[in-house]
Each structure stands twice: as structure tokens, then as C-alpha cells.
Short mmCIF file of C-alpha atoms in Angstrom, two decimals:
data_model
loop_
_atom_site.label_atom_id
_atom_site.label_comp_id
_atom_site.label_asym_id
_atom_site.label_seq_id
_atom_site.Cartn_x
_atom_site.Cartn_y
_atom_site.Cartn_z
CA MET A 1 23.55 65.71 52.42
CA GLN A 2 19.98 65.29 51.30
CA LEU A 3 20.58 67.24 48.00
CA VAL A 4 22.04 64.70 46.24
CA PRO A 5 19.13 61.61 46.25
CA ILE A 6 17.42 65.34 44.84
CA LEU A 7 19.67 65.27 41.89
CA SER A 8 20.33 62.61 41.16
CA GLN A 9 16.58 61.67 40.22
CA PRO A 10 16.83 61.76 36.18
CA GLN A 11 13.39 63.09 35.64
CA LEU A 12 13.58 66.15 38.51
CA PRO A 13 12.43 69.00 36.49
CA ALA A 14 15.03 71.99 35.23
CA ASP A 15 13.30 74.11 37.26
CA GLU A 16 13.72 72.81 40.81
CA ARG A 17 17.24 70.98 39.59
CA VAL A 18 18.71 75.10 39.44
CA VAL A 19 16.96 75.05 43.05
CA ALA A 20 18.97 72.06 44.24
CA LEU A 21 21.52 73.05 42.08
CA ARG A 22 21.76 76.80 43.94
CA VAL A 23 21.27 76.21 47.18
CA LEU A 24 23.59 72.51 46.32
CA ASN A 25 26.56 75.84 45.72
CA SER A 26 24.97 78.04 49.11
CA GLN A 27 25.68 75.16 50.70
CA LEU A 28 28.99 74.95 50.46
CA ALA A 29 30.68 77.88 52.08
CA ASN A 30 33.50 75.75 54.48
CA GLN A 31 35.23 72.96 54.31
CA GLU A 32 33.79 70.33 56.75
CA ALA A 33 30.60 71.49 54.46
CA LYS A 34 32.21 70.04 51.19
CA ALA A 35 34.06 67.45 52.91
CA GLU A 36 29.66 66.04 54.30
CA ALA A 37 29.15 66.62 50.02
CA VAL A 38 31.45 64.32 48.88
CA ALA A 39 31.08 61.90 51.46
CA ALA A 40 27.30 61.87 50.97
CA GLY A 41 28.92 61.70 47.07
CA ALA A 42 27.38 64.40 45.49
CA ALA A 43 31.19 64.87 43.03
CA ALA A 44 28.51 61.84 40.97
CA ALA A 45 25.43 63.78 41.04
CA VAL A 46 26.83 66.23 40.04
CA VAL A 47 29.49 64.73 37.36
CA ALA A 48 26.40 62.78 35.87
CA LEU A 49 24.12 66.06 35.73
CA LEU A 50 26.86 68.35 34.11
CA LEU A 51 27.18 65.15 31.20
CA GLY A 52 23.19 65.06 31.15
CA VAL A 53 22.91 68.38 30.24
CA SER A 54 25.57 69.25 27.91
CA GLY A 55 25.54 65.96 25.82
CA SER A 56 29.01 64.64 26.58
CA GLU A 57 29.32 61.29 27.08
CA GLY A 58 31.73 60.76 29.61
CA PRO A 59 35.56 58.19 28.54
CA THR A 60 34.45 54.60 27.76
CA ASN A 61 37.50 53.02 28.46
CA GLY A 62 36.71 51.96 31.64
CA CYS A 63 37.95 55.82 33.88
CA GLY A 64 35.15 56.98 35.23
CA GLY A 65 32.96 55.14 33.94
CA GLY A 66 30.24 55.62 37.18
CA SER A 67 28.69 58.93 35.67
CA SER A 68 26.59 58.78 32.74
CA ALA A 69 24.33 61.50 31.06
CA GLN A 70 20.61 60.13 32.55
CA ALA A 71 21.10 62.26 35.47
CA GLY A 72 20.85 65.61 33.38
CA GLY A 73 17.54 63.79 30.81
CA GLY A 74 15.06 65.66 33.06
CA SER A 75 12.29 67.65 31.27
CA GLY A 76 13.55 70.36 29.92
CA GLY A 77 17.38 70.82 31.12
CA SER A 78 18.92 70.33 28.28
CA ASP A 79 17.79 74.08 25.80
CA GLY A 80 19.45 77.13 25.85
CA ALA A 81 20.15 79.34 28.45
CA GLY A 82 18.42 76.88 30.83
CA SER A 83 20.92 74.15 29.92
CA ASP A 84 23.94 77.19 29.91
CA LEU A 85 23.10 77.86 34.16
CA GLN A 86 22.61 74.50 34.82
CA GLN A 87 26.66 73.52 33.64
CA GLN A 88 27.31 77.06 35.46
CA LEU A 89 25.47 75.83 38.69
CA CYS A 90 26.89 72.01 38.31
CA CYS A 91 31.01 73.72 37.37
CA ASN A 92 30.47 76.10 40.44
CA ALA A 93 29.83 73.02 42.41
CA LEU A 94 32.61 71.29 41.46
CA GLU A 95 35.12 73.81 41.33
CA ALA A 96 34.40 73.98 45.01
CA LEU A 97 34.45 70.77 45.58
CA CYS A 98 38.01 70.59 44.22
CA HIS A 99 39.27 72.55 46.76
CA LEU A 100 39.55 68.67 48.88
CA ARG A 101 41.54 66.46 47.68
CA GLN A 102 38.97 63.84 48.77
CA GLY A 103 36.81 66.42 46.36
CA ARG A 104 39.15 66.09 43.19
CA ALA A 105 39.86 62.10 43.09
CA ALA A 106 35.55 61.68 42.89
CA VAL A 107 35.70 64.65 40.49
CA VAL A 108 38.09 62.47 39.16
CA GLU A 109 36.95 58.59 39.47
CA LYS A 110 33.97 60.14 37.51
CA ALA A 111 34.69 61.13 34.76
CA GLY A 112 34.82 65.10 35.68
CA LEU A 113 37.82 65.71 34.56
CA HIS A 114 35.94 65.02 30.58
CA ALA A 115 32.95 66.47 32.22
CA LEU A 116 35.08 70.01 32.13
CA THR A 117 36.96 69.84 29.54
CA ALA A 118 33.66 69.44 27.37
CA ALA A 119 32.09 72.66 29.44
CA LEU A 120 34.84 74.84 28.12
CA GLY A 121 32.57 75.49 25.12
CA SER A 122 29.31 76.24 26.37
CA VAL A 123 30.83 78.35 30.08
CA PRO A 124 34.29 78.91 29.68
CA ASP A 125 33.99 81.54 33.55
CA ALA A 126 32.54 78.56 35.28
CA ALA A 127 34.53 75.43 33.93
CA SER A 128 37.69 77.21 33.58
CA ALA A 129 37.34 78.05 37.33
CA ALA A 130 37.04 74.92 37.84
CA LEU A 131 39.89 73.19 35.97
CA LYS A 132 42.49 75.49 37.64
CA ALA A 133 40.65 74.50 41.03
CA PHE A 134 42.01 71.16 39.82
CA ALA A 135 45.98 72.51 38.67
CA MET A 136 47.21 74.26 42.53
CA SER A 137 47.43 71.30 44.09
CA ALA A 138 49.79 68.27 43.37
CA ASP A 139 48.02 65.40 43.47
CA GLY A 140 45.33 67.30 40.44
CA VAL A 141 47.58 67.92 38.30
CA ALA A 142 49.05 64.79 38.61
CA HIS A 143 44.59 63.92 37.10
CA MET A 144 45.53 66.06 35.36
CA GLN A 145 47.49 63.95 32.29
CA GLN A 146 47.37 61.38 33.87
CA SER A 147 43.22 61.94 31.88
CA PRO A 148 42.24 60.50 28.78
CA ALA A 149 40.85 63.87 28.34
CA ARG A 150 43.48 65.75 27.23
CA VAL A 151 42.56 68.32 29.36
CA VAL A 152 45.52 70.97 28.02
CA SER A 153 45.06 70.95 24.76
CA SER A 154 41.76 71.81 26.04
CA LEU A 155 41.72 74.74 27.68
CA VAL A 156 44.93 75.95 24.87
CA ASP A 157 41.58 75.53 22.33
CA ALA A 158 39.51 77.67 24.77
CA LEU A 159 41.67 80.46 24.44
CA GLY A 160 41.42 80.47 21.08
CA ARG A 161 38.29 80.85 20.64
CA VAL A 162 36.42 84.26 20.12
CA ASN A 163 33.66 83.48 22.95
CA THR A 164 35.92 82.84 26.07
CA PRO A 165 36.23 84.99 27.05
CA LEU A 166 38.96 87.46 30.18
CA ALA A 167 38.19 85.81 33.62
CA ALA A 168 37.56 82.41 31.89
CA ALA A 169 41.92 83.42 29.31
CA ARG A 170 42.87 84.23 34.04
CA ASP A 171 41.69 81.15 35.32
CA ILE A 172 43.23 79.07 32.14
CA ALA A 173 46.24 80.79 32.01
CA ALA A 174 46.84 79.95 35.69
CA ALA A 175 45.45 75.85 35.08
CA LEU A 176 48.04 76.13 32.49
CA ALA A 177 50.72 77.10 34.05
CA GLY A 178 49.41 75.13 37.41
CA ALA A 179 49.75 71.76 34.91
CA ALA A 180 53.00 72.60 33.62
CA GLY A 181 55.16 72.39 37.12
CA THR A 182 56.38 69.38 36.46
CA GLU A 183 58.96 68.08 34.06
CA THR A 184 56.12 65.50 33.10
CA GLY A 185 53.96 68.71 32.14
CA VAL A 186 56.65 71.25 30.64
CA VAL A 187 56.72 68.22 27.89
CA GLU A 188 53.59 68.52 27.70
CA ALA A 189 52.57 71.93 27.42
CA CYS A 190 55.29 72.52 24.38
CA GLY A 191 54.03 69.70 22.79
CA ALA A 192 49.80 71.49 22.77
CA GLN A 193 52.13 75.43 22.52
CA VAL A 194 50.68 76.44 25.35
CA PRO A 195 54.14 79.78 25.14
CA ALA A 196 53.03 80.57 21.69
CA ALA A 197 49.04 80.15 23.36
CA MET A 198 50.51 82.97 26.31
CA VAL A 199 51.68 85.31 23.78
CA ALA A 200 49.05 86.43 21.80
CA LEU A 201 46.95 85.50 24.59
CA ALA A 202 49.64 88.58 26.20
CA GLN A 203 49.01 90.37 22.23
CA ARG A 204 45.11 90.46 22.92
CA VAL A 205 45.79 92.01 26.47
CA LEU A 206 47.86 94.38 25.40
CA ARG A 207 45.53 95.75 22.26
CA PHE A 208 43.64 98.22 24.96
CA LYS A 209 44.55 100.16 27.87
CA LEU A 210 45.44 98.73 30.95
CA GLY A 211 44.91 102.03 33.01
CA GLY A 212 41.28 101.32 31.07
CA ASP A 213 38.26 100.72 32.38
CA GLY A 214 38.51 96.89 33.00
CA GLY A 215 42.76 97.29 33.50
CA GLY A 216 41.97 95.13 36.52
CA LEU A 217 41.14 92.39 34.62
CA LEU A 218 43.55 92.49 32.10
CA ALA A 219 46.33 93.13 34.96
CA GLU A 220 45.63 89.92 36.02
CA VAL A 221 45.43 88.16 32.46
CA LEU A 222 49.42 89.83 31.39
CA HIS A 223 50.36 89.33 34.61
CA GLU A 224 49.70 84.89 34.82
CA ALA A 225 50.17 84.80 31.43
CA CYS A 226 53.65 86.17 31.82
CA ALA A 227 54.12 83.68 35.63
CA CYS A 228 52.65 80.69 33.08
CA LEU A 229 55.72 81.34 30.33
CA ARG A 230 57.96 81.76 33.72
CA GLY A 231 56.88 78.10 35.24
CA ILE A 232 57.47 76.75 32.45
CA CYS A 233 61.23 77.99 32.30
CA HIS A 234 62.22 76.05 35.75
CA HIS A 235 62.27 73.39 33.74
CA PRO A 236 65.77 72.91 31.05
CA ASP A 237 62.99 71.14 28.61
CA GLY A 238 61.14 75.15 28.23
CA LYS A 239 63.44 77.34 27.70
CA VAL A 240 64.55 77.21 23.85
CA PRO A 241 60.30 76.44 23.38
CA VAL A 242 59.37 80.07 25.16
CA MET A 243 62.51 82.06 23.70
CA MET A 244 61.63 80.52 20.50
CA HIS A 245 57.83 81.08 20.83
CA ALA A 246 56.84 84.12 23.48
CA GLY A 247 61.66 85.57 23.51
CA PRO A 248 60.92 88.46 21.63
CA SER A 249 57.20 89.35 22.58
CA LEU A 250 58.33 89.26 26.50
CA VAL A 251 61.31 91.36 25.59
CA ASN A 252 58.61 94.26 24.10
CA LEU A 253 57.09 93.62 26.79
CA LEU A 254 59.73 94.30 29.52
CA LYS A 255 60.63 97.11 26.93
CA SER A 256 56.90 98.75 27.13
CA SER A 257 54.75 97.52 30.06
CA SER A 258 53.56 100.25 32.24
CA ASP A 259 51.88 97.03 35.28
CA PRO A 260 55.48 96.31 36.97
CA GLU A 261 53.85 92.18 38.02
CA SER A 262 54.11 91.53 34.67
CA SER A 263 57.24 93.48 33.64
CA GLY A 264 58.63 91.50 36.60
CA SER A 265 56.94 87.73 34.59
CA ALA A 266 58.34 88.76 31.89
CA ALA A 267 62.27 88.87 32.65
CA ALA A 268 61.88 86.15 35.98
CA ALA A 269 61.27 84.07 32.62
CA LEU A 270 64.15 85.38 30.57
CA ARG A 271 67.04 85.57 32.83
CA LEU A 272 65.69 82.05 33.16
CA ALA A 273 65.27 80.63 30.03
CA LEU A 274 69.31 82.15 28.78
CA GLU A 275 70.57 79.59 30.96
CA GLU A 276 70.28 77.84 28.41
CA PRO A 277 72.66 78.48 26.18
CA ASP A 278 70.88 78.20 22.68
CA ALA A 279 68.50 80.79 23.95
CA ARG A 280 70.53 82.84 24.88
CA ARG A 281 71.86 82.93 21.72
CA LYS A 282 68.34 83.70 20.85
CA LEU A 283 68.60 85.96 22.33
CA GLU A 284 71.47 88.29 21.75
CA VAL A 285 69.46 88.97 18.01
CA LEU A 286 67.14 91.26 20.49
CA LEU A 287 68.93 92.43 22.87
CA THR A 288 71.97 94.70 21.92
CA PRO A 289 74.41 94.29 25.18
CA GLN A 290 73.78 97.47 26.52
CA GLU A 291 69.85 96.23 26.63
CA ARG A 292 70.91 93.20 28.33
CA ALA A 293 72.38 95.30 31.57
CA ALA A 294 69.62 97.86 31.20
CA LEU A 295 66.65 95.97 31.49
CA LEU A 296 68.19 92.41 33.38
CA GLY A 297 71.37 93.91 34.92
CA ARG A 298 73.55 90.49 35.94
CA LEU A 299 73.17 87.07 33.65
CA PRO A 300 73.39 83.72 34.96
CA ASP A 301 76.98 82.28 33.98
CA VAL A 302 76.32 79.98 30.96
CA PRO A 303 78.04 76.40 29.92
CA PRO A 304 81.73 77.35 29.44
CA ALA A 305 81.40 75.58 26.01
CA TYR A 306 79.54 78.71 25.13
CA LYS A 307 81.85 80.86 26.10
CA TYR A 308 84.81 79.73 24.88
CA VAL A 309 85.50 78.88 21.81
CA VAL A 310 88.42 76.07 21.48
CA GLN A 311 90.82 76.90 18.11
CA ILE A 312 93.57 73.99 18.29
CA PRO A 313 96.60 75.76 16.32
CA THR A 314 97.96 73.74 13.41
CA ARG A 315 101.80 73.75 12.39
CA THR A 316 102.76 76.48 10.22
#
């Protein structure tokens, strides 16, 4: 992998750096090429370049201390559209490398999660796709939870920015769903207000017709938002927060959505949440018994403490 030493040159002109990144991305087309690139140190070179071009500094607490901004210090590499293009190409390369376990480890070692979360503000499409690749594996989720980059909070913040496009929002929702796949992840997701963020994302989508131009992407975003809520509801700590923040929106979606995939995820999220007595009480305010039966079918059993009110008889 002869491109790695080239990308590591501090004074490489910006146009030559772009060409080298394009060639690198074209070479990462299969698992063998990705493994070769990881072994050659591509992750370290690309992360250092991304940190330098974006003007971000890696963490100074010893996590991933091998990266620095010096690789991005070449001439003309940090202004305007040229900077965004280089960041996009860097994120594309990191996404490819993150499909391998050793690639994810190499990216984390060089402060790659910090670099990717910093890039969410300037190239959200490419950065969110790379973070989604991280969140699709158990070791990637563990790296995200242990990182000082506050990945989950950074993803939620990115969803709230007006310049975050729908394709990036879709990948962010998928990444958050992956990050919330463990008990620790659910607690972190609820603390970062992920349920409320998914509701806001769904409301953004539902302002448009799912069947019109771009309807396919809109439906994908809505599905990922509902799937994220459904995933959080698989864990006891997520049921009440989802019902509290997203219950009314899930009910409205279930009543009105013409997208069967999203409706199915919404129904599954509600059914999972209703295993918790406090969550079921909240649903009783939103739906009549007839509506519950029609929309959700037979609900799961609840603990006896909810079914029965024990009255101790008194003497008369």
C-alpha cells in the first residue's frame, strides 16, 4: 500500500492529497485490500489528515495519542470546499476500514472517533456513514461507549443542526440504534435524549409525503427512527423513557402512517414498552381499550401488582 507514506507527508499539496485519497478509496473495494491498508498504517495516516484538515485536535488524555494535526498542514488544505472534499474523502476511507475489526481498532487507537465526531459538523453524510459502520458491531459499540469523544451525544447534537441532510440523519439514527444495543448503551442513550431526538426526526420527515419525490429516503429515515426506539425498548431501562418522550408520536404514527415498515416498528416499540407497568399506564391515556386491541393486538401480560388492587377487609 504505497499511498500511505504519500498521505503522511506534511507538505503534500492539497490537490495531490485529494488525488491520493481518491485512489486510496478506489483501492478499498474488498476485504483483502482493506486488511492490507490497515496493516500498512492507513488508519493512522487518514485520521491524522482528517484532524489536520478539520482543524480539530485529538484528545490529550492519552487515548489515541498517535494522531496529530501535522499531516493536514500541507499547502492550501484547510479552506472552503477543498477542505470539505478532503474531509469527505477521509471519512469515506475510514468507513471502509471500519468494516474490519482490526480497522476499527486501528481507527480508535489513533483518535479516529474524535476525528469523525468533529467532522459531523462539516461533512455529516460521510462522517455519519463511518460512525454507522462502527455501530454495526459489538466491538465497535464498545469502542464508542469507552471513547472520550462522547459519540452518542455528538450524534444527537448533529441531528439538531439545520444543515444535517436526511441521508446523514438516517445513518445517525442507525448508529444510535446500534449504540443503544446494550444495557449500558440504553442508559447512555436515554441520558443523551435519544428518544426525544428520534421523535423530532420523525416529525421532520412526516411534514412531507412519503410517496412523492424523495419518498424512498424519507421512508428510510422514518424507519430508522422507529427502529431505534424499538431497540431501546428491548431493555427495561428504556421502556418508560421511550413512552414518556415518544409515546404520543408513536401512537399517531401507528394511526396515520401509510408506510408498513415504520408502522410495524412503531407497534413493536409500543408493545415492548408496555411490558413495563408505568409505560402501560401512560398508554391507557392515549388509546381506548378498543383502539389498543385494534392497533396492537393482544398485549403482553403485566406483573400482578398492576393487574390487581389488594384490599384488606376491615371489621364492621
